[in-house]
Amino acid sequence: MPVISVGRDKLFKSLGKEYSQEEFEGLCFDYGVELDDVTSEQEMLRKEHGGQENKEASDEVLYKIDIPANRYDMLCLEGIARALNIFNRRIPVPQYKLRDMTGTRPLQLTIKPETALVRPFAVAAVLRGITFDSTRYSSFIDLQDKLHQNLCRQRSLVAIGTHDLATVQAPFTYEALPPEKINFIPLKQKKSFNGRELMQHYLDSDAKLKKFVPIIQDSVVYPVILDANRTVLSLPPIINGAHSAISLNTKDVFIEITATDLTKGQIVLNTVCTMFCEYCSTPFEVEPVEVIDSFGNKKLYPDLSSREMVVPEEVINRGMGVQLGTAQMADLLSRMQLQAEPVQAGQAVRVMVPPTRSDVLHACDVMEDVAIAYGYNNVGLSVPPTVTVGKELPLNQLVELLRVECAMCGFTEILTWALCSRQENFGHLRRQDDGNTAVSIGNPATAEFEVCRTSLLQGALKTLGANKDLALPIKLFELSDVVLLAPDKEVGSTNQRQLVAVHCSKESGFEIIHGLLNRVMEVLGMPLKQGEVTCEAAQHAIPSLFTVLQLCVVTVDSHQLPTSIPNLSLALRP
């Protein structure tokens, strides 16, 4: 989960109260976050450099707060302070709104069709009349970094660009151009680069930005944001231009978001806008930008409207194990930034989810917020109505005993992947793929994981192939599940526990693998029986093994199977 560092004194000033460390830990616990550490910049540098003092480092006390991964609204000082103040009923839930553009044409951002080749989506907004100081400015930059690391998946899904609106000219365009045709001075640089030169520069000399270069490096076109004068604002997802860089004196901030996932792009835009619109000339007001997509459709962003959810009272009470009325639930939800009211004659609660709470997706999320506001420590203890005693499954108990027996016979246990390629499962073992045996993986991420294995043999042989340099003999075994298609099962497949053992040496070693077979049969209560059995060997031959060098295990009822023991397969390869 993300850990956010905030200045203790700045946080307490925003909360309107001085807390002791113990009191603040209690507040964090009540809200569902955790005070992870108390440190300072000076202390962190001292630990990093082996106890050496750094006189230039600040000695300001920092609180490191562990935030849930889905609470994007708490990735900065403003979000944490706002959430805790609302929780303590110190401030009401803010009403976020768009600026009334009646009689005023909004700024436009036009998306060109060629951007579909690299990053197809873009959204934008403007923060008017914002007032920065050093603390707010640092928090603004830190929020973007945290979002890039978290929701934006290291900028691969979403990239954020912020610009001083006074330095650029609307309307804006989002284009995709050959890298040689993109020339600009990037942030923290003094000379101009084209797109190709800039990628190489970061690969050679910038440890922070080089990890983002592969996102677009091999693309035939690079995404770029341009203003009406063809000035480059940014080269997403790598860097912004120096021309439009924001500073402490910036009053109007143009925020542009480019993305491969439009939903995540909207969430990021909403988060940045709602966290810092409180510093605008009109608090909690955002100026919309008209985005024209590649099909010519127009839409205003950001969308700060609330989503409506109706959650039955029974769902919340059953999940919490308490009995609360809908009026009390609505009151508790107001502490979690959710406006709510009883509906359906008090049998349900209507919840309005603000744009800051993108983590609220289901009724269980509402129930969790009610529980947090109610207080987990206030939920009474009760004895579960169903009494059960946990124990090991009989099959697992048997398997553990068999593992010990195989190990005592001198075999080393291996653990291989349950997924494999279709060629490994069938072609490499000389088996026919009839389409009715293996469970196929839809849209596999790699060619190595196409099907669920139907045998353990390929994994054992692959392990032998990867350890050819080891001294002989090599004796391996695996006791794990395979997956077989089973149309009669509810899920269409079934797991089967199997055993494979291989012995690799300069000699045949038939007596070794045969001895393991005898021992396994003996401990399973299936001892060797004397007598003659007539069988057609070809009918039960395993195509993976040499035809004249394999044995068929036959049970006393003359039922011949290469895998004769239920849920157990032993392949013999002398």
XYZ file of C-alpha atoms in Angstrom:
574
model
C 0.000 0.000 0.000
C 1.195 3.582 -0.633
C 2.995 5.326 2.215
C 2.512 9.097 2.225
C 4.937 11.419 4.034
C 3.356 14.591 5.424
C 4.710 17.236 7.751
C 3.274 16.721 11.221
C 2.862 20.398 12.008
C 1.280 21.176 8.616
C -1.126 18.263 9.049
C -2.115 19.294 12.562
C -2.664 22.859 11.347
C -5.020 21.551 8.653
C -6.801 19.385 11.233
C -7.190 22.346 13.578
C -5.840 20.434 16.548
C -2.573 19.320 18.109
C -2.506 15.553 18.679
C -0.143 13.457 20.697
C 1.366 10.581 18.728
C -0.853 8.100 20.580
C -3.978 10.167 19.900
C -3.151 10.469 16.195
C -2.481 6.725 15.928
C -5.928 6.161 17.431
C -7.530 8.527 14.893
C -5.780 6.744 12.032
C -6.917 3.360 13.359
C -10.505 4.554 13.610
C -10.424 5.723 9.987
C -8.761 2.579 8.641
C -5.272 3.950 7.915
C -2.060 3.476 9.861
C 0.719 5.720 11.124
C 3.635 3.718 9.769
C 6.609 5.757 11.020
C 7.626 9.048 12.602
C 10.838 10.446 11.163
C 12.409 13.511 9.505
C 14.336 14.238 6.349
C 17.498 14.534 8.415
C 16.869 11.168 10.077
C 16.168 9.438 6.748
C 19.400 10.769 5.236
C 21.329 9.731 8.342
C 20.092 6.152 7.966
C 20.759 6.200 4.226
C 24.360 7.410 4.611
C 25.367 5.319 7.578
C 24.943 7.825 10.396
C 26.505 10.862 8.691
C 24.886 14.178 9.562
C 23.450 16.391 6.813
C 23.097 19.928 8.113
C 21.182 21.085 5.027
C 18.411 18.529 5.569
C 15.247 19.602 7.348
C 14.541 18.393 10.862
C 10.755 18.815 10.413
C 8.873 15.879 11.898
C 7.335 13.728 9.158
C 4.456 11.325 9.596
C 4.514 8.377 7.222
C 0.914 7.241 6.823
C -0.019 3.909 5.245
C -2.955 4.521 2.873
C -5.226 1.839 1.332
C -4.221 1.253 -2.289
C -7.665 2.202 -3.651
C -7.973 5.519 -1.764
C -6.498 7.757 -4.467
C -8.062 10.781 -2.749
C -5.693 10.352 0.209
C -2.386 10.422 -1.652
C -1.576 13.975 -0.550
C -1.748 16.196 2.542
C -4.922 17.896 1.280
C -6.754 14.597 0.814
C -5.727 13.175 4.190
C -6.637 16.353 6.064
C -9.984 16.672 4.260
C -10.930 13.051 4.921
C -10.062 13.235 8.623
C -11.760 16.605 9.094
C -14.988 15.277 7.566
C -14.662 12.128 9.672
C -14.356 14.301 12.806
C -17.333 16.398 11.599
C -15.121 19.491 11.594
C -16.075 20.436 8.022
C -18.995 19.430 5.781
C -18.613 17.328 2.645
C -17.440 19.719 -0.136
C -19.722 20.279 -3.114
C -17.528 20.027 -6.200
C -18.834 21.865 -9.257
C -17.894 22.982 -12.732
C -17.550 26.657 -13.554
C -20.607 28.106 -15.293
C -19.468 28.644 -18.880
C -22.646 30.388 -20.063
C -21.648 33.001 -22.624
C -18.023 31.812 -22.518
C -16.486 29.342 -24.908
C -14.527 26.690 -23.021
C -10.965 25.823 -23.930
C -10.718 23.024 -26.462
C -8.472 19.972 -26.755
C -8.746 18.138 -30.071
C -7.593 14.511 -30.329
C -6.184 13.504 -33.706
C -7.025 10.020 -35.099
C -3.380 8.946 -35.338
C -3.096 8.927 -31.525
C -4.913 5.570 -31.627
C -1.544 4.073 -32.618
C 0.031 4.891 -29.248
C -2.209 6.475 -26.534
C -5.752 7.029 -27.802
C -7.427 8.991 -24.976
C -7.004 12.448 -23.487
C -8.982 14.559 -20.996
C -8.267 17.990 -19.541
C -9.345 20.666 -17.047
C -8.286 24.099 -15.737
C -7.744 25.280 -12.157
C -8.389 29.069 -12.246
C -6.981 31.543 -9.760
C -5.036 28.934 -7.802
C -2.708 30.139 -5.067
C 0.493 28.174 -4.488
C 2.983 28.367 -1.669
C 5.974 26.068 -1.218
C 3.964 23.476 0.746
C 1.049 23.397 -1.682
C 3.367 23.311 -4.697
C 5.350 20.370 -3.292
C 2.137 18.536 -2.449
C 0.827 19.151 -5.991
C 3.947 17.578 -7.518
C 4.000 14.712 -4.990
C 0.373 13.819 -5.744
C 1.221 13.432 -9.425
C 4.188 11.187 -8.561
C 2.058 8.998 -6.273
C -0.671 8.650 -8.891
C 1.933 7.745 -11.519
C 3.271 5.008 -9.246
C -0.147 3.706 -8.204
C -3.221 4.017 -10.427
C -1.253 5.036 -13.533
C 0.883 1.880 -13.332
C 4.206 3.683 -13.792
C 2.664 5.897 -16.507
C 1.886 2.909 -18.743
C -1.880 3.474 -18.386
C -2.106 7.198 -17.602
C 0.259 10.177 -17.713
C -0.325 13.591 -16.116
C 0.823 16.919 -17.516
C 0.367 20.278 -15.741
C 1.095 23.632 -17.411
C 1.033 27.353 -16.690
C -1.919 28.465 -18.816
C -0.538 32.004 -19.107
C 2.421 30.751 -21.161
C 0.431 28.861 -23.825
C -2.317 29.634 -26.313
C -5.545 27.685 -26.756
C -6.951 25.704 -28.541
C -4.816 22.645 -27.893
C -4.305 19.518 -29.987
C -3.279 16.018 -29.014
C -1.355 14.480 -31.895
C 0.934 11.582 -32.736
C 3.962 12.583 -34.829
C 7.160 10.887 -36.017
C 9.784 11.441 -33.275
C 12.083 13.360 -35.647
C 9.381 16.014 -36.127
C 8.970 16.711 -32.396
C 11.416 19.372 -31.191
C 11.263 21.150 -27.837
C 13.191 21.974 -24.657
C 12.108 19.534 -21.923
C 11.925 20.323 -18.225
C 15.277 20.808 -16.476
C 17.131 21.011 -19.799
C 18.699 23.983 -21.614
C 18.779 22.755 -25.210
C 16.212 21.456 -27.656
C 15.873 17.737 -28.488
C 13.857 15.874 -31.057
C 11.866 12.880 -29.848
C 14.477 10.261 -30.789
C 17.379 12.203 -29.283
C 15.439 12.780 -26.074
C 14.715 9.063 -25.600
C 18.400 8.244 -25.981
C 19.385 11.088 -23.642
C 17.156 9.729 -20.864
C 18.351 6.166 -21.440
C 21.958 7.312 -21.067
C 21.777 9.865 -18.267
C 18.487 9.916 -16.323
C 17.896 7.078 -13.877
C 14.395 8.292 -12.988
C 12.955 8.788 -16.473
C 14.739 5.972 -18.309
C 12.258 3.407 -16.958
C 9.418 5.183 -18.796
C 11.200 5.355 -22.170
C 10.272 1.793 -23.288
C 6.551 2.706 -23.119
C 6.751 4.605 -26.427
C 10.337 4.142 -27.613
C 9.541 1.551 -30.307
C 6.404 3.288 -31.558
C 6.454 4.728 -35.082
C 4.830 7.886 -33.727
C 5.127 9.649 -30.367
C 2.181 11.350 -28.594
C 2.504 15.108 -28.145
C 0.351 17.948 -26.765
C 0.569 21.182 -28.795
C -0.948 24.634 -28.377
C -2.301 26.928 -31.108
C 1.256 28.161 -31.879
C 2.536 24.552 -32.233
C 4.455 24.921 -28.983
C 5.067 21.534 -27.358
C 3.437 21.306 -23.929
C 4.386 17.710 -23.213
C 5.617 14.442 -24.641
C 3.513 11.967 -22.667
C 4.226 9.809 -20.789
C 7.847 10.987 -20.553
C 8.259 14.701 -19.823
C 6.631 18.136 -19.975
C 8.074 21.052 -21.895
C 10.078 23.736 -20.097
C 8.108 26.493 -21.850
C 4.877 25.817 -19.904
C 6.382 24.752 -16.570
C 4.369 25.751 -13.501
C 5.894 27.723 -10.618
C 4.895 29.302 -7.315
C 3.652 32.308 -9.293
C 1.341 30.288 -11.534
C -2.308 31.343 -11.221
C -4.052 29.230 -13.867
C -3.097 25.557 -14.274
C -3.967 23.594 -17.401
C -4.134 19.866 -16.594
C -3.974 17.344 -19.441
C -4.254 13.599 -18.989
C -3.342 11.089 -21.700
C -4.261 7.456 -21.279
C -4.678 4.001 -22.752
C -7.649 3.501 -20.404
C -10.247 6.296 -20.493
C -11.870 5.361 -17.157
C -8.572 5.510 -15.288
C -7.743 8.768 -17.049
C -10.983 10.312 -15.792
C -10.327 9.087 -12.244
C -6.844 10.639 -12.270
C -8.173 13.960 -13.621
C -10.951 14.051 -11.003
C -8.475 13.291 -8.230
C -6.008 16.031 -9.162
C -8.777 18.601 -9.657
C -10.747 17.853 -6.489
C -7.677 17.765 -4.262
C -6.422 21.210 -5.271
C -9.514 23.127 -6.375
C -9.884 24.268 -2.756
C -7.020 26.688 -3.457
C -8.774 28.259 -6.488
C -10.269 31.745 -6.438
C -13.674 30.054 -6.127
C -13.055 27.055 -3.834
C -14.084 23.637 -5.128
C -14.854 24.984 -8.610
C -13.129 23.594 -11.712
C -13.192 25.068 -15.200
C -14.122 22.415 -17.779
C -12.313 21.794 -21.064
C -14.125 20.682 -24.195
C -12.462 17.551 -25.578
C -13.128 16.669 -29.234
C -12.300 13.009 -29.812
C -10.999 11.487 -33.037
C -14.583 10.855 -34.228
C -15.592 14.498 -33.776
C -17.643 13.922 -30.602
C -17.507 16.733 -28.024
C -17.582 16.303 -24.260
C -16.758 18.487 -21.271
C -14.239 17.225 -18.696
C -13.943 16.680 -15.802
C -17.180 14.963 -14.843
C -17.677 15.940 -11.197
C -21.203 14.564 -10.874
C -22.028 12.109 -8.090
C -23.011 8.508 -8.720
C -26.173 7.149 -7.102
C -26.347 3.792 -5.322
C -29.271 2.244 -3.458
C -28.211 -0.266 -0.816
C -30.723 -2.350 1.186
C -30.584 -1.961 4.959
C -30.381 -5.737 5.359
C -27.174 -5.963 3.305
C -25.365 -3.497 5.576
C -26.653 -4.943 8.848
C -25.968 -8.526 7.821
C -22.409 -7.670 6.790
C -21.687 -5.787 10.022
C -23.500 -8.101 12.414
C -25.394 -5.210 14.028
C -28.844 -3.657 13.743
C -28.802 -0.047 12.543
C -31.575 2.062 11.092
C -31.195 3.716 7.697
C -31.228 7.180 9.272
C -28.241 6.231 11.439
C -26.515 4.692 8.422
C -26.981 7.924 6.460
C -25.500 9.911 9.329
C -22.487 7.578 9.571
C -21.888 7.699 5.817
C -21.680 11.492 5.948
C -18.485 11.029 7.996
C -17.003 9.090 5.040
C -17.736 11.830 2.443
C -20.844 9.992 1.209
C -24.155 11.879 1.252
C -27.021 9.511 1.963
C -30.705 9.399 2.864
C -33.263 6.688 3.754
C -35.518 5.499 0.907
C -38.069 2.753 0.284
C -39.852 3.421 3.584
C -36.625 3.052 5.547
C -35.721 -0.302 3.986
C -32.766 1.024 1.985
C -30.351 3.934 1.858
C -29.624 6.058 -1.219
C -25.939 6.976 -1.413
C -24.456 9.724 -3.566
C -20.830 8.847 -4.306
C -18.683 11.959 -4.967
C -15.964 12.077 -7.648
C -13.289 11.690 -4.959
C -14.505 8.227 -3.938
C -13.809 6.145 -7.050
C -13.132 3.195 -4.723
C -16.862 2.838 -3.897
C -18.102 0.370 -6.513
C -20.409 -2.071 -4.741
C -22.808 -2.377 -1.830
C -20.049 -4.026 0.215
C -17.966 -0.832 -0.108
C -20.839 1.159 1.390
C -21.175 -1.412 4.161
C -17.439 -1.088 4.895
C -17.709 2.707 5.175
C -20.656 2.375 7.571
C -18.598 -0.056 9.666
C -15.600 2.311 9.763
C -17.740 5.276 10.834
C -19.592 3.125 13.379
C -16.289 1.822 14.758
C -15.123 -1.765 14.551
C -14.467 -1.744 18.284
C -18.145 -0.942 18.823
C -19.293 -4.117 17.084
C -20.122 -6.595 19.826
C -18.543 -10.019 20.071
C -20.765 -13.007 19.326
C -20.412 -16.746 19.056
C -20.753 -18.005 15.453
C -24.016 -19.944 14.984
C -22.181 -22.745 13.173
C -19.529 -24.684 15.068
C -16.878 -26.329 12.924
C -13.516 -27.931 13.556
C -10.849 -27.468 10.910
C -8.813 -30.445 9.819
C -6.672 -31.576 6.930
C -8.437 -33.059 3.908
C -7.994 -36.846 3.742
C -6.482 -36.592 0.248
C -3.941 -34.008 1.394
C -3.068 -36.156 4.398
C -2.463 -39.157 2.126
C -0.376 -37.053 -0.264
C 1.843 -35.767 2.559
C 2.516 -39.344 3.665
C 3.362 -40.345 0.087
C 5.754 -37.415 -0.237
C 7.635 -38.644 2.823
C 7.818 -42.178 1.396
C 9.153 -40.934 -1.961
C 11.742 -38.780 -0.225
C 12.875 -41.700 1.929
C 13.395 -43.677 -1.271
C 16.018 -41.101 -2.266
C 13.942 -38.980 -4.647
C 13.972 -35.163 -4.622
C 10.628 -33.355 -4.827
C 10.064 -30.747 -7.524
C 7.248 -28.252 -8.030
C 6.478 -27.247 -11.618
C 3.964 -24.888 -13.243
C 0.343 -25.998 -13.491
C 0.175 -24.167 -16.841
C 2.214 -25.111 -19.896
C 2.234 -24.665 -23.651
C 0.055 -26.828 -25.875
C 3.181 -28.184 -27.554
C 4.716 -29.240 -24.217
C 1.494 -30.910 -23.099
C 0.887 -32.835 -26.324
C 3.537 -32.567 -29.057
C 6.588 -33.062 -26.853
C 4.964 -36.128 -25.265
C 3.809 -37.556 -28.632
C 0.175 -37.231 -27.601
C -2.714 -36.209 -29.848
C -4.662 -33.078 -28.928
C -8.261 -34.183 -29.417
C -9.653 -30.937 -27.973
C -11.479 -32.841 -25.215
C -8.651 -33.304 -22.722
C -6.934 -30.049 -21.758
C -8.451 -26.856 -20.352
C -7.373 -23.994 -22.624
C -6.529 -20.521 -21.292
C -8.401 -17.653 -22.952
C -6.115 -14.865 -24.227
C -2.920 -16.310 -22.685
C -0.337 -13.702 -21.744
C 2.508 -15.877 -23.037
C 2.914 -18.874 -25.337
C 4.355 -20.843 -22.408
C 1.012 -20.811 -20.562
C -1.653 -21.918 -23.045
C -3.299 -24.896 -21.313
C -3.621 -26.516 -17.901
C -1.370 -29.537 -17.710
C -2.961 -32.965 -18.104
C 0.158 -34.821 -16.972
C 3.093 -34.196 -14.650
C 5.564 -35.924 -16.971
C 6.448 -32.912 -19.139
C 7.285 -30.842 -16.065
C 9.615 -33.551 -14.718
C 11.365 -33.985 -18.091
C 11.693 -30.205 -18.466
C 13.300 -30.044 -15.011
C 15.758 -32.767 -16.034
C 16.605 -30.819 -19.180
C 17.319 -27.688 -17.142
C 19.665 -29.603 -14.786
C 21.817 -31.575 -17.229
C 24.979 -30.271 -15.545
C 24.188 -31.979 -12.231
C 25.988 -35.148 -11.239
C 24.164 -38.383 -12.052
C 22.036 -40.101 -10.968
C 19.159 -37.631 -10.722
C 15.995 -38.879 -9.028
C 12.974 -36.557 -9.029
C 9.304 -36.822 -8.114
C 6.262 -34.560 -8.032
C 2.894 -35.103 -6.417
C 0.515 -32.408 -7.617
C -2.746 -31.709 -9.416
C -3.483 -31.897 -13.107
C -6.632 -30.436 -14.665
C -8.883 -32.439 -16.996
C -12.009 -31.458 -18.894
C -15.137 -32.889 -17.267
C -18.422 -31.857 -18.946
C -20.433 -33.445 -16.139
C -18.901 -31.089 -13.538
C -20.421 -27.722 -12.714
C -17.268 -25.858 -13.726
C -16.551 -28.076 -16.723
C -13.286 -29.456 -15.365
C -11.856 -31.457 -12.502
C -8.574 -31.625 -10.598
C -6.807 -34.965 -10.345
C -3.918 -35.617 -7.974
C -1.083 -37.485 -9.718
C 2.414 -38.741 -8.979
C 5.335 -38.747 -11.411
C 8.820 -40.080 -10.687
C 11.864 -40.046 -12.988
C 15.306 -41.593 -12.622
C 18.147 -40.382 -14.847
C 21.476 -42.217 -14.856
C 24.126 -43.779 -17.105
C 22.536 -47.171 -16.460
C 18.874 -48.067 -16.936
C 18.164 -48.121 -13.182
C 14.971 -50.081 -13.774
C 15.181 -51.673 -10.352
C 15.203 -48.198 -8.705
C 12.028 -46.913 -10.318
C 10.439 -50.352 -9.936
C 11.326 -50.331 -6.253
C 9.594 -46.960 -5.806
C 6.511 -48.370 -7.528
C 6.451 -51.353 -5.187
C 6.835 -49.130 -2.136
C 4.042 -46.765 -3.250
C 1.718 -49.703 -3.920
C 2.558 -51.248 -0.566
C 1.852 -48.115 1.517
C -1.393 -47.615 -0.421
C -2.550 -51.071 0.628
C -2.172 -52.626 -2.820
C 0.545 -55.271 -2.375
C 1.940 -57.386 -5.224
C -0.197 -60.425 -6.138
C 1.244 -63.512 -7.847
C -0.477 -64.796 -10.997
C -0.748 -64.381 -14.730
C -2.790 -61.705 -16.420
C -3.409 -61.533 -20.143
C -3.590 -58.033 -21.605
C -3.095 -56.198 -24.860
C -0.063 -54.034 -24.148
C -0.589 -51.842 -27.183
C -4.060 -50.914 -25.972
C -2.669 -49.346 -22.800
C 0.691 -48.102 -24.066
C 1.759 -44.563 -23.202
C 3.036 -42.899 -26.418
C 5.534 -40.811 -24.435
C 7.544 -43.920 -23.489
C 9.423 -46.498 -25.546
C 6.942 -49.163 -26.622
C 9.105 -52.148 -25.572
C 10.379 -50.518 -22.376
C 7.250 -49.684 -20.423
C 5.118 -51.575 -17.934
C 1.383 -51.632 -17.468
C 0.243 -51.763 -13.847
C -2.688 -54.152 -13.497
C -5.000 -54.325 -10.500
C -6.350 -57.600 -9.134
C -9.688 -57.095 -10.898
C -7.783 -57.095 -14.231
C -8.645 -53.443 -14.885
C -5.580 -52.342 -16.833
C -4.620 -48.685 -16.680
C -1.353 -46.804 -17.031
C -2.891 -44.654 -14.272
C -4.547 -47.490 -12.459
C -4.627 -45.982 -8.954
C -7.389 -43.351 -8.614
C -5.947 -39.811 -8.602
C -2.402 -41.185 -8.965
C -0.231 -41.501 -12.078
C 3.177 -43.189 -12.093
C 5.100 -43.102 -15.359
C 7.807 -45.744 -15.720
C 10.755 -44.996 -17.959
C 13.569 -47.517 -17.362
